[in-house]
Structures are given as structure tokens and as C-alpha cells.
Amino acid sequence: KKFSPLVVSRARTLIVGQSSYVHILFAPLYSMGLFHATKKRMAVSWGVTLGVAAIVAGVKRLPYPWRNIVDAGVVVGLTWGTVSILWNFVKAMTTGKSPSDPALPEKK
């Protein structure tokens, strides 16, 4: 509900020639809100990223068939997430509006 619109909204803020080269070089991390975001957004994004890494480490230790069952669930989840991001992207391109607040830090 929140992640896919966030990724699309933040990706739409990247403009070659205007955006920082660091933001463009690390666009996937930027779009996920891992840097140059509000403190809350960065805390949530890093928390989810580290949580997923911990779950991956645990799942690697599961025996057959449980690991395969989890892997199948991951495939379904990643497919659903990809479709959601594409849907939000198409919607943003056709309406000209970002699907959510990009959670950028306040300008000083």
C-alpha cells in the first residue's frame, strides 16, 4: 500500500541535469528511501531492509521442503510488488501526478 507508491514518487523526483549525481547513481536506494529522506522514512526503510536480511538468514537454515515453500511465497510476493510498482508508474505517467508523498527532507 505504501512502498510501491513511494518508490514511484521518489523515482519521479530524479531529473538528469538537476538531481544530484549521487541520487542518480544510487537511484534504487534513493527510491526506496534509504537516504535523502525524512528521518522517519529512513528509519522505516532501513528497519525493513535489515529485517528482511535477518529473515533471509533464518530461511537459509530451513530444511527441505520448508525452504522451498518459503521461496515460492517470495516469488509470489516479488511478482506482486513488481506489478504494483508498474501499475503505480503507469498511473503516474498517465495522470501526471505522483501516487504519494516522496518523503523528501525539508530544505534548509
CSV table of C-alpha atoms in Angstrom, one decimal:
chain,number,residue,atom,x,y,z
A,1,LYS,CA,0.0,0.0,0.0
A,2,LYS,CA,2.8,2.4,0.8
A,3,PHE,CA,6.0,1.1,-0.6
A,4,SER,CA,5.2,0.9,-4.3
A,5,PRO,CA,3.8,4.4,-4.5
A,6,LEU,CA,6.8,5.8,-2.5
A,7,VAL,CA,9.2,4.2,-5.0
A,8,VAL,CA,7.5,5.7,-8.0
A,9,SER,CA,7.1,9.1,-6.3
A,10,ARG,CA,10.7,9.3,-5.4
A,11,ALA,CA,11.9,8.0,-8.8
A,12,ARG,CA,9.9,10.8,-10.4
A,13,THR,CA,11.9,13.4,-8.5
A,14,LEU,CA,15.1,12.3,-10.2
A,15,ILE,CA,15.9,14.6,-13.2
A,16,VAL,CA,19.1,14.2,-15.1
A,17,GLY,CA,21.0,17.5,-15.0
A,18,GLN,CA,19.1,18.8,-12.0
A,19,SER,CA,19.3,16.0,-9.4
A,20,SER,CA,22.5,15.1,-7.6
A,21,TYR,CA,24.7,12.6,-9.4
A,22,VAL,CA,24.8,10.6,-6.2
A,23,HIS,CA,21.0,10.3,-6.2
A,24,ILE,CA,21.0,9.2,-9.8
A,25,LEU,CA,23.9,6.8,-9.4
A,26,PHE,CA,22.2,5.2,-6.4
A,27,ALA,CA,18.6,5.6,-7.8
A,28,PRO,CA,17.3,2.3,-6.5
A,29,LEU,CA,18.4,3.0,-2.9
A,30,TYR,CA,17.2,6.6,-3.2
A,31,SER,CA,13.8,5.5,-4.5
A,32,MET,CA,13.5,3.1,-1.6
A,33,GLY,CA,14.0,6.0,0.9
A,34,LEU,CA,17.3,4.7,2.3
A,35,PHE,CA,18.9,8.1,2.0
A,36,HIS,CA,17.9,11.8,1.4
A,37,ALA,CA,14.5,11.2,3.1
A,38,THR,CA,12.8,12.3,6.2
A,39,LYS,CA,14.1,10.7,9.4
A,40,LYS,CA,11.0,8.6,9.8
A,41,ARG,CA,11.1,7.3,6.2
A,42,MET,CA,14.8,6.4,6.5
A,43,ALA,CA,14.2,4.6,9.9
A,44,VAL,CA,11.3,2.6,8.4
A,45,SER,CA,13.2,1.8,5.2
A,46,TRP,CA,16.4,0.7,6.9
A,47,GLY,CA,14.4,-1.2,9.5
A,48,VAL,CA,12.5,-3.2,6.8
A,49,THR,CA,15.7,-3.8,4.8
A,50,LEU,CA,17.6,-5.1,7.9
A,51,GLY,CA,14.5,-7.1,8.9
A,52,VAL,CA,14.4,-8.8,5.5
A,53,ALA,CA,18.1,-9.6,5.7
A,54,ALA,CA,17.6,-11.2,9.0
A,55,ILE,CA,14.6,-13.3,7.7
A,56,VAL,CA,16.7,-14.4,4.7
A,57,ALA,CA,19.5,-15.5,7.0
A,58,GLY,CA,16.9,-17.6,9.0
A,59,VAL,CA,15.2,-19.0,6.0
A,60,LYS,CA,18.5,-20.2,4.6
A,61,ARG,CA,18.7,-22.6,7.5
A,62,LEU,CA,15.3,-24.2,6.9
A,63,PRO,CA,15.2,-27.8,5.8
A,64,TYR,CA,13.5,-29.2,2.7
A,65,PRO,CA,10.5,-28.7,2.0
A,66,TRP,CA,10.0,-25.6,4.1
A,67,ARG,CA,12.7,-23.5,2.4
A,68,ASN,CA,11.1,-24.3,-1.0
A,69,ILE,CA,7.7,-23.3,0.3
A,70,VAL,CA,9.0,-20.0,1.6
A,71,ASP,CA,10.9,-19.5,-1.7
A,72,ALA,CA,7.6,-20.0,-3.6
A,73,GLY,CA,6.0,-17.4,-1.4
A,74,VAL,CA,8.9,-15.0,-2.1
A,75,VAL,CA,8.4,-15.4,-5.9
A,76,VAL,CA,4.7,-14.6,-5.5
A,77,GLY,CA,5.5,-11.6,-3.3
A,78,LEU,CA,8.1,-10.2,-5.6
A,79,THR,CA,5.8,-10.6,-8.6
A,80,TRP,CA,3.0,-8.8,-6.8
A,81,GLY,CA,5.4,-6.0,-5.8
A,82,THR,CA,6.7,-5.6,-9.4
A,83,VAL,CA,3.2,-5.4,-10.8
A,84,SER,CA,2.3,-2.9,-8.1
A,85,ILE,CA,5.2,-0.7,-9.0
A,86,LEU,CA,4.5,-0.9,-12.7
A,87,TRP,CA,0.8,-0.1,-12.1
A,88,ASN,CA,1.7,3.0,-10.0
A,89,PHE,CA,4.2,4.0,-12.6
A,90,VAL,CA,1.7,3.8,-15.5
A,91,LYS,CA,-0.9,5.6,-13.4
A,92,ALA,CA,1.6,8.4,-12.5
A,93,MET,CA,2.7,8.8,-16.2
A,94,THR,CA,-0.9,8.9,-17.5
A,95,THR,CA,-2.2,11.4,-14.8
A,96,GLY,CA,1.0,13.4,-14.4
A,97,LYS,CA,0.7,13.1,-10.6
A,98,SER,CA,2.9,11.2,-8.1
A,99,PRO,CA,1.0,8.5,-6.3
A,100,SER,CA,2.2,9.6,-2.8
A,101,ASP,CA,4.4,12.0,-0.9
A,102,PRO,CA,8.1,11.3,-1.8
A,103,ALA,CA,9.1,11.9,1.9
A,104,LEU,CA,11.9,14.2,1.0
A,105,PRO,CA,13.7,16.1,3.8
A,106,GLU,CA,12.8,19.7,4.3
A,107,LYS,CA,15.0,22.2,2.5
A,108,LYS,CA,17.2,24.3,4.8
